[in-house]
PDB file of C-alpha atoms in Angstrom:
ATOM      1  CA  MET A1282      34.822  90.566  52.655  1.00  0.00           C
ATOM      2  CA  THR A1283      37.756  88.606  53.654  1.00  0.00           C
ATOM      3  CA  GLN A1284      36.831  87.975  56.966  1.00  0.00           C
ATOM      4  CA  SER A1285      33.313  87.059  56.094  1.00  0.00           C
ATOM      5  CA  VAL A1286      34.416  84.366  53.564  1.00  0.00           C
ATOM      6  CA  LEU A1287      37.122  82.777  55.641  1.00  0.00           C
ATOM      7  CA  MET A1288      34.358  82.483  58.309  1.00  0.00           C
ATOM      8  CA  ALA A1289      32.138  80.934  56.166  1.00  0.00           C
ATOM      9  CA  GLY A1290      34.469  78.356  55.211  1.00  0.00           C
ATOM     10  CA  VAL A1291      35.954  77.400  58.139  1.00  0.00           C
ATOM     11  CA  PHE A1292      32.574  77.609  59.975  1.00  0.00           C
ATOM     12  CA  ALA A1293      29.684  76.769  57.612  1.00  0.00           C
ATOM     13  CA  PRO A1294      30.062  73.368  57.278  1.00  0.00           C
ATOM     14  CA  ARG A1295      29.896  72.423  61.005  1.00  0.00           C
ATOM     15  CA  MET A1296      26.959  75.260  62.073  1.00  0.00           C
ATOM     16  CA  GLY A1297      25.142  75.806  58.745  1.00  0.00           C
ATOM     17  CA  LEU A1298      22.173  78.353  59.118  1.00  0.00           C
ATOM     18  CA  ASP A1299      23.127  78.810  63.053  1.00  0.00           C
ATOM     19  CA  LEU A1300      25.806  80.685  61.525  1.00  0.00           C
ATOM     20  CA  ILE A1301      23.432  83.786  60.998  1.00  0.00           C
ATOM     21  CA  ARG A1302      20.745  83.177  63.871  1.00  0.00           C
ATOM     22  CA  SER A1303      20.712  85.415  66.599  1.00  0.00           C
ATOM     23  CA  ASN A1304      18.242  86.427  69.687  1.00  0.00           C
ATOM     24  CA  GLN A1305      19.380  89.893  69.061  1.00  0.00           C
ATOM     25  CA  ILE A1306      19.034  90.804  65.669  1.00  0.00           C
ATOM     26  CA  TRP A1307      18.805  94.773  66.054  1.00  0.00           C
ATOM     27  CA  LEU A1308      21.874  94.863  68.728  1.00  0.00           C
ATOM     28  CA  GLN A1309      23.732  92.362  65.737  1.00  0.00           C
ATOM     29  CA  LEU A1310      22.929  94.995  63.328  1.00  0.00           C
ATOM     30  CA  ALA A1311      24.072  97.853  65.347  1.00  0.00           C
ATOM     31  CA  ARG A1312      27.237  96.102  66.344  1.00  0.00           C
ATOM     32  CA  GLY A1313      28.017  96.171  62.575  1.00  0.00           C
ATOM     33  CA  ALA A1314      27.370  98.991  61.968  1.00  0.00           C
ATOM     34  CA  CYS A1315      29.800 100.160  64.968  1.00  0.00           C
ATOM     35  CA  MET A1316      32.579  98.224  63.780  1.00  0.00           C
ATOM     36  CA  MET A1317      32.292  99.736  60.159  1.00  0.00           C
ATOM     37  CA  VAL A1318      32.094 103.180  61.631  1.00  0.00           C
ATOM     38  CA  ALA A1319      34.855 103.098  63.540  1.00  0.00           C
ATOM     39  CA  SER A1320      36.890 100.887  60.870  1.00  0.00           C
ATOM     40  CA  MET A1321      36.007 104.051  58.103  1.00  0.00           C
ATOM     41  CA  SER A1322      36.982 106.754  60.523  1.00  0.00           C
ATOM     42  CA  PHE A1323      40.454 105.121  61.288  1.00  0.00           C
ATOM     43  CA  VAL A1324      41.011 104.678  57.800  1.00  0.00           C
ATOM     44  CA  LEU A1325      40.297 108.252  56.808  1.00  0.00           C
ATOM     45  CA  SER A1326      42.353 109.787  59.540  1.00  0.00           C
ATOM     46  CA  LEU A1327      45.112 107.814  57.830  1.00  0.00           C
ATOM     47  CA  HIS A1328      43.914 109.216  54.756  1.00  0.00           C
ATOM     48  CA  PHE A1329      44.587 112.531  55.960  1.00  0.00           C
ATOM     49  CA  ASN A1330      47.973 112.015  57.114  1.00  0.00           C
ATOM     50  CA  VAL A1331      46.968 111.609  60.939  1.00  0.00           C
ATOM     51  CA  PRO A1332      50.447 109.646  61.670  1.00  0.00           C
ATOM     52  CA  VAL A1333      49.374 105.826  63.020  1.00  0.00           C
ATOM     53  CA  GLY A1334      50.493 105.704  66.312  1.00  0.00           C
ATOM     54  CA  GLU A1335      49.011 109.309  67.298  1.00  0.00           C
ATOM     55  CA  ALA A1336      45.550 107.967  65.655  1.00  0.00           C
ATOM     56  CA  THR A1337      45.735 104.722  67.326  1.00  0.00           C
ATOM     57  CA  ALA A1338      46.600 106.517  70.758  1.00  0.00           C
ATOM     58  CA  VAL A1339      43.368 108.820  70.364  1.00  0.00           C
ATOM     59  CA  VAL A1340      41.169 105.830  69.508  1.00  0.00           C
ATOM     60  CA  PHE A1341      42.442 103.879  72.628  1.00  0.00           C
ATOM     61  CA  LEU A1342      40.381 106.385  74.216  1.00  0.00           C
ATOM     62  CA  SER A1343      37.431 103.836  74.422  1.00  0.00           C
ATOM     63  CA  PRO A1344      38.710 101.847  76.983  1.00  0.00           C
ATOM     64  CA  LEU A1345      38.131 104.725  79.356  1.00  0.00           C
ATOM     65  CA  LEU A1346      35.007 105.604  77.195  1.00  0.00           C
ATOM     66  CA  VAL A1347      33.790 102.083  77.762  1.00  0.00           C
ATOM     67  CA  THR A1348      34.396 101.973  81.494  1.00  0.00           C
ATOM     68  CA  TRP A1349      32.453 105.267  81.891  1.00  0.00           C
ATOM     69  CA  PHE A1350      29.644 104.205  79.707  1.00  0.00           C
ATOM     70  CA  SER A1351      29.676 100.355  81.126  1.00  0.00           C
ATOM     71  CA  GLY A1352      28.557 102.265  84.561  1.00  0.00           C
ATOM     72  CA  ARG A1353      25.493 103.927  83.172  1.00  0.00           C
ATOM     73  CA  VAL A1354      24.410 101.475  80.163  1.00  0.00           C
ATOM     74  CA  LEU A1355      25.269  97.888  81.782  1.00  0.00           C
ATOM     75  CA  LYS A1356      24.976  99.293  85.286  1.00  0.00           C
ATOM     76  CA  GLU A1357      28.499  97.678  86.133  1.00  0.00           C
ATOM     77  CA  LYS A1358      30.119  99.625  89.056  1.00  0.00           C
ATOM     78  CA  ILE A1359      32.549 102.137  88.490  1.00  0.00           C
ATOM     79  CA  ASN A1360      35.102 102.714  91.813  1.00  0.00           C
ATOM     80  CA  ARG A1361      37.173 105.813  92.382  1.00  0.00           C
ATOM     81  CA  GLY A1362      40.461 104.268  90.830  1.00  0.00           C
ATOM     82  CA  GLN A1363      38.534 103.557  87.438  1.00  0.00           C
ATOM     83  CA  TRP A1364      37.526 107.374  87.392  1.00  0.00           C
ATOM     84  CA  VAL A1365      40.779 108.632  88.234  1.00  0.00           C
ATOM     85  CA  ALA A1366      41.892 106.469  85.127  1.00  0.00           C
ATOM     86  CA  ILE A1367      39.400 108.029  83.088  1.00  0.00           C
ATOM     87  CA  GLY A1368      40.550 111.296  83.721  1.00  0.00           C
ATOM     88  CA  CYS A1369      44.262 110.352  83.216  1.00  0.00           C
ATOM     89  CA  GLY A1370      43.285 108.916  80.080  1.00  0.00           C
ATOM     90  CA  LEU A1371      41.826 112.042  78.621  1.00  0.00           C
ATOM     91  CA  LEU A1372      44.824 113.904  79.847  1.00  0.00           C
ATOM     92  CA  GLY A1373      46.968 111.911  77.930  1.00  0.00           C
ATOM     93  CA  VAL A1374      44.746 112.737  74.593  1.00  0.00           C
ATOM     94  CA  LEU A1375      45.163 116.233  75.611  1.00  0.00           C
ATOM     95  CA  VAL A1376      48.823 115.967  75.581  1.00  0.00           C
ATOM     96  CA  ILE A1377      48.894 113.977  72.335  1.00  0.00           C
ATOM     97  CA  VAL A1378      46.620 116.240  70.233  1.00  0.00           C
ATOM     98  CA  ARG A1379      47.912 119.389  71.712  1.00  0.00           C
ATOM     99  CA  PRO A1380      44.980 122.090  71.255  1.00  0.00           C
ATOM    100  CA  GLY A1381      46.633 124.618  68.807  1.00  0.00           C
ATOM    101  CA  SER A1382      49.702 122.130  67.825  1.00  0.00           C
ATOM    102  CA  ALA A1383      49.848 120.954  64.111  1.00  0.00           C
ATOM    103  CA  LEU A1384      48.131 117.762  65.066  1.00  0.00           C
ATOM    104  CA  PHE A1385      45.078 119.730  66.424  1.00  0.00           C
ATOM    105  CA  THR A1386      43.089 119.859  62.877  1.00  0.00           C
ATOM    106  CA  ALA A1387      39.714 118.653  61.858  1.00  0.00           C
ATOM    107  CA  PRO A1388      41.232 114.938  60.833  1.00  0.00           C
ATOM    108  CA  ILE A1389      41.840 114.458  64.229  1.00  0.00           C
ATOM    109  CA  LEU A1390      38.253 113.886  64.810  1.00  0.00           C
ATOM    110  CA  PHE A1391      38.217 111.108  62.916  1.00  0.00           C
ATOM    111  CA  PRO A1392      39.858 108.866  65.387  1.00  0.00           C
ATOM    112  CA  PHE A1393      37.640 110.135  68.145  1.00  0.00           C
ATOM    113  CA  VAL A1394      34.681 109.038  66.202  1.00  0.00           C
ATOM    114  CA  SER A1395      36.403 105.693  65.919  1.00  0.00           C
ATOM    115  CA  SER A1396      37.074 105.490  69.879  1.00  0.00           C
ATOM    116  CA  ILE A1397      33.534 106.642  70.277  1.00  0.00           C
ATOM    117  CA  ALA A1398      32.255 103.541  67.934  1.00  0.00           C
ATOM    118  CA  VAL A1399      34.983 101.094  69.207  1.00  0.00           C
ATOM    119  CA  GLY A1400      33.388 101.868  72.703  1.00  0.00           C
ATOM    120  CA  ALA A1401      29.772 101.030  71.718  1.00  0.00           C
ATOM    121  CA  PHE A1402      30.967  98.402  69.791  1.00  0.00           C
ATOM    122  CA  GLN A1403      32.292  96.630  72.897  1.00  0.00           C
ATOM    123  CA  LEU A1404      29.594  97.299  75.155  1.00  0.00           C
ATOM    124  CA  LEU A1405      26.721  95.608  72.457  1.00  0.00           C
ATOM    125  CA  THR A1406      29.483  92.627  72.133  1.00  0.00           C
ATOM    126  CA  ARG A1407      29.248  92.498  76.112  1.00  0.00           C
ATOM    127  CA  GLN A1408      25.363  92.466  75.676  1.00  0.00           C
ATOM    128  CA  LEU A1409      25.279  89.917  72.641  1.00  0.00           C
ATOM    129  CA  VAL A1410      27.598  87.432  73.884  1.00  0.00           C
ATOM    130  CA  LYS A1411      25.036  86.580  76.812  1.00  0.00           C
ATOM    131  CA  THR A1412      22.415  85.028  74.651  1.00  0.00           C
ATOM    132  CA  ASP A1413      24.332  84.896  71.044  1.00  0.00           C
ATOM    133  CA  ASN A1414      27.069  82.334  69.544  1.00  0.00           C
ATOM    134  CA  ILE A1415      30.593  83.800  69.213  1.00  0.00           C
ATOM    135  CA  ILE A1416      31.084  82.633  65.973  1.00  0.00           C
ATOM    136  CA  ALA A1417      27.669  83.950  64.521  1.00  0.00           C
ATOM    137  CA  THR A1418      28.036  87.400  66.458  1.00  0.00           C
ATOM    138  CA  ASN A1419      31.530  87.680  64.616  1.00  0.00           C
ATOM    139  CA  PHE A1420      30.248  86.441  60.967  1.00  0.00           C
ATOM    140  CA  MET A1421      27.102  88.713  61.213  1.00  0.00           C
ATOM    141  CA  THR A1422      29.009  91.640  61.989  1.00  0.00           C
ATOM    142  CA  GLY A1423      31.463  90.856  59.137  1.00  0.00           C
ATOM    143  CA  LEU A1424      28.533  89.916  56.730  1.00  0.00           C
ATOM    144  CA  PHE A1425      26.877  93.339  57.770  1.00  0.00           C
ATOM    145  CA  CYS A1426      29.906  95.366  56.676  1.00  0.00           C
ATOM    146  CA  THR A1427      30.767  93.504  53.527  1.00  0.00           C
ATOM    147  CA  VAL A1428      27.111  94.109  52.406  1.00  0.00           C
ATOM    148  CA  VAL A1429      27.126  97.984  53.158  1.00  0.00           C
ATOM    149  CA  MET A1430      30.321  98.380  52.015  1.00  0.00           C
ATOM    150  CA  SER A1431      29.979  96.438  48.509  1.00  0.00           C
ATOM    151  CA  LEU A1432      27.142  99.054  47.764  1.00  0.00           C
ATOM    152  CA  VAL A1433      29.500 101.749  48.446  1.00  0.00           C
ATOM    153  CA  VAL A1434      32.501 100.425  46.664  1.00  0.00           C
ATOM    154  CA  ALA A1435      30.724  99.549  43.498  1.00  0.00           C
ATOM    155  CA  TYR A1436      31.144 103.212  42.751  1.00  0.00           C
ATOM    156  CA  SER A1437      34.860 103.397  43.071  1.00  0.00           C
ATOM    157  CA  TRP A1438      36.103  99.709  42.299  1.00  0.00           C
ATOM    158  CA  GLN A1439      39.809  99.162  41.756  1.00  0.00           C
ATOM    159  CA  THR A1440      41.111  95.597  41.111  1.00  0.00           C
ATOM    160  CA  PRO A1441      43.442  94.601  43.361  1.00  0.00           C
ATOM    161  CA  THR A1442      47.004  93.486  42.635  1.00  0.00           C
ATOM    162  CA  VAL A1443      47.938  90.298  43.828  1.00  0.00           C
ATOM    163  CA  ILE A1444      50.388  91.869  46.681  1.00  0.00           C
ATOM    164  CA  ASP A1445      47.233  93.584  47.707  1.00  0.00           C
ATOM    165  CA  ALA A1446      45.167  90.617  47.804  1.00  0.00           C
ATOM    166  CA  MET A1447      47.292  88.786  49.626  1.00  0.00           C
ATOM    167  CA  LEU A1448      47.457  91.533  52.017  1.00  0.00           C
ATOM    168  CA  MET A1449      43.895  91.583  52.605  1.00  0.00           C
ATOM    169  CA  ILE A1450      43.644  87.752  52.954  1.00  0.00           C
ATOM    170  CA  SER A1451      46.295  87.859  55.844  1.00  0.00           C
ATOM    171  CA  GLY A1452      44.707  91.077  57.217  1.00  0.00           C
ATOM    172  CA  GLY A1453      41.055  88.996  57.055  1.00  0.00           C
ATOM    173  CA  ALA A1454      42.562  85.918  58.748  1.00  0.00           C
ATOM    174  CA  ILE A1455      44.124  87.867  61.590  1.00  0.00           C
ATOM    175  CA  ALA A1456      41.098  90.035  62.094  1.00  0.00           C
ATOM    176  CA  MET A1457      38.777  86.856  62.248  1.00  0.00           C
ATOM    177  CA  VAL A1458      41.075  85.466  64.966  1.00  0.00           C
ATOM    178  CA  GLY A1459      41.409  88.578  67.013  1.00  0.00           C
ATOM    179  CA  HIS A1460      37.498  88.996  66.961  1.00  0.00           C
ATOM    180  CA  VAL A1461      36.801  85.568  68.108  1.00  0.00           C
ATOM    181  CA  LEU A1462      39.188  85.487  71.018  1.00  0.00           C
ATOM    182  CA  LEU A1463      38.159  89.132  72.021  1.00  0.00           C
ATOM    183  CA  THR A1464      34.149  88.061  71.856  1.00  0.00           C
ATOM    184  CA  TYR A1465      35.129  84.769  74.020  1.00  0.00           C
ATOM    185  CA  ALA A1466      36.914  87.262  76.743  1.00  0.00           C
ATOM    186  CA  TYR A1467      33.728  89.408  76.707  1.00  0.00           C
ATOM    187  CA  ARG A1468      32.034  86.134  77.935  1.00  0.00           C
ATOM    188  CA  GLN A1469      34.145  85.561  80.633  1.00  0.00           C
ATOM    189  CA  ALA A1470      34.783  88.927  82.378  1.00  0.00           C
ATOM    190  CA  SER A1471      33.389  92.614  82.397  1.00  0.00           C
ATOM    191  CA  VAL A1472      33.623  95.146  79.676  1.00  0.00           C
ATOM    192  CA  VAL A1473      35.787  97.293  82.774  1.00  0.00           C
ATOM    193  CA  THR A1474      38.068  94.233  83.852  1.00  0.00           C
ATOM    194  CA  LEU A1475      39.109  93.916  79.593  1.00  0.00           C
ATOM    195  CA  ALA A1476      39.178  96.978  78.551  1.00  0.00           C
ATOM    196  CA  PRO A1477      42.258  98.337  79.892  1.00  0.00           C
ATOM    197  CA  PHE A1478      44.327  95.567  78.362  1.00  0.00           C
ATOM    198  CA  SER A1479      43.715  96.972  74.910  1.00  0.00           C
ATOM    199  CA  TYR A1480      46.401  99.608  75.709  1.00  0.00           C
ATOM    200  CA  ALA A1481      49.167  97.155  74.373  1.00  0.00           C
ATOM    201  CA  GLN A1482      47.867  98.153  71.153  1.00  0.00           C
ATOM    202  CA  ILE A1483      49.460 101.658  71.142  1.00  0.00           C
ATOM    203  CA  ILE A1484      52.667 100.253  71.194  1.00  0.00           C
ATOM    204  CA  PHE A1485      52.751  98.280  68.379  1.00  0.00           C
ATOM    205  CA  ALA A1486      50.899 101.004  66.601  1.00  0.00           C
ATOM    206  CA  ALA A1487      53.672 103.012  67.548  1.00  0.00           C
ATOM    207  CA  LEU A1488      56.375 100.463  66.018  1.00  0.00           C
ATOM    208  CA  VAL A1489      54.412  99.603  63.009  1.00  0.00           C
ATOM    209  CA  ALA A1490      54.411 103.581  62.265  1.00  0.00           C
ATOM    210  CA  PHE A1491      58.287 103.565  62.822  1.00  0.00           C
ATOM    211  CA  LEU A1492      59.096 100.382  60.777  1.00  0.00           C
ATOM    212  CA  PHE A1493      56.953 100.802  58.137  1.00  0.00           C
ATOM    213  CA  PHE A1494      56.393 104.379  57.669  1.00  0.00           C
ATOM    214  CA  GLY A1495      59.500 105.907  59.369  1.00  0.00           C
ATOM    215  CA  HIS A1496      57.599 107.985  61.736  1.00  0.00           C
ATOM    216  CA  MET A1497      58.770 108.679  65.405  1.00  0.00           C
ATOM    217  CA  PRO A1498      56.368 110.285  67.684  1.00  0.00           C
ATOM    218  CA  ASP A1499      57.991 113.469  69.505  1.00  0.00           C
ATOM    219  CA  GLN A1500      58.678 113.609  73.033  1.00  0.00           C
ATOM    220  CA  THR A1501      55.355 115.131  73.756  1.00  0.00           C
ATOM    221  CA  THR A1502      53.605 112.746  71.896  1.00  0.00           C
ATOM    222  CA  LEU A1503      55.450 109.846  73.668  1.00  0.00           C
ATOM    223  CA  VAL A1504      54.348 111.115  76.978  1.00  0.00           C
ATOM    224  CA  GLY A1505      50.745 111.556  76.317  1.00  0.00           C
ATOM    225  CA  MET A1506      51.083 107.731  75.044  1.00  0.00           C
ATOM    226  CA  LEU A1507      52.660 106.637  78.415  1.00  0.00           C
ATOM    227  CA  ILE A1508      50.018 108.490  80.197  1.00  0.00           C
ATOM    228  CA  ILE A1509      47.293 106.598  78.454  1.00  0.00           C
ATOM    229  CA  ILE A1510      49.269 103.394  78.968  1.00  0.00           C
ATOM    230  CA  ALA A1511      49.700 104.072  82.727  1.00  0.00           C
ATOM    231  CA  SER A1512      46.035 105.061  83.387  1.00  0.00           C
ATOM    232  CA  GLY A1513      45.059 101.753  81.824  1.00  0.00           C
ATOM    233  CA  VAL A1514      47.831  99.865  84.120  1.00  0.00           C
ATOM    234  CA  GLY A1515      46.604 101.829  86.924  1.00  0.00           C
ATOM    235  CA  LEU A1516      43.080 100.519  85.964  1.00  0.00           C
ATOM    236  CA  ILE A1517      44.002  96.929  86.217  1.00  0.00           C
ATOM    237  CA  LEU A1518      46.282  97.265  89.569  1.00  0.00           C
ATOM    238  CA  TRP A1519      43.260  98.943  91.293  1.00  0.00           C
ATOM    239  CA  GLN A1520      40.808  96.033  89.942  1.00  0.00           C
ATOM    240  CA  ARG A1521      42.758  93.832  91.784  1.00  0.00           C
ATOM    241  CA  ARG A1522      42.904  95.483  95.140  1.00  0.00           C
TER     242      ARG A1522
END
């Protein structure tokens, strides 16, 4: 909601009704649904005590899924190096999750669901920026999530404290800037080209987990994260050949 209100305040005076105009309204709704599922799945994983760093690493299986789906859906060319990167990324996730370990429980499925939703979100973004305004695309996604989640939260509303409200506003502002920049990037380059850059978030997530929650990934988890990051870096280098 915060993001939608901020975007309306910033862009509505200049854009007017263009802020809710789309040539592919069903894809816009699908994009909003993907964002909602991705966000809710990630939050649920944290609610069930999946560590931030590990959850983020699993979510960032999505660039590899995007690489695979882009070849199937968007018909973008996938070369041998990209397939190798996909395989290495899957290996990294398996190292983090470690079947049979304490992390290999039902809640770890939430980050997996989130990764699929994020991948679909990115593919839909790539399609929408061909015909729709970037600002309108992001506003409608936020508006969709606001309307749907407002119906849900009505049954469990808790008035936020001043600090919580400030955090929500800050988060909304950061999300607005990030989503607009990301959408603009998809207008300039292919999904396959951009997907690996998102791996940097794994590093920041692990840092946030350590600074704010005191959680330090164990050595095996760090190895898995490094494998995922290396697969993304390798994908970038291969694409530049």
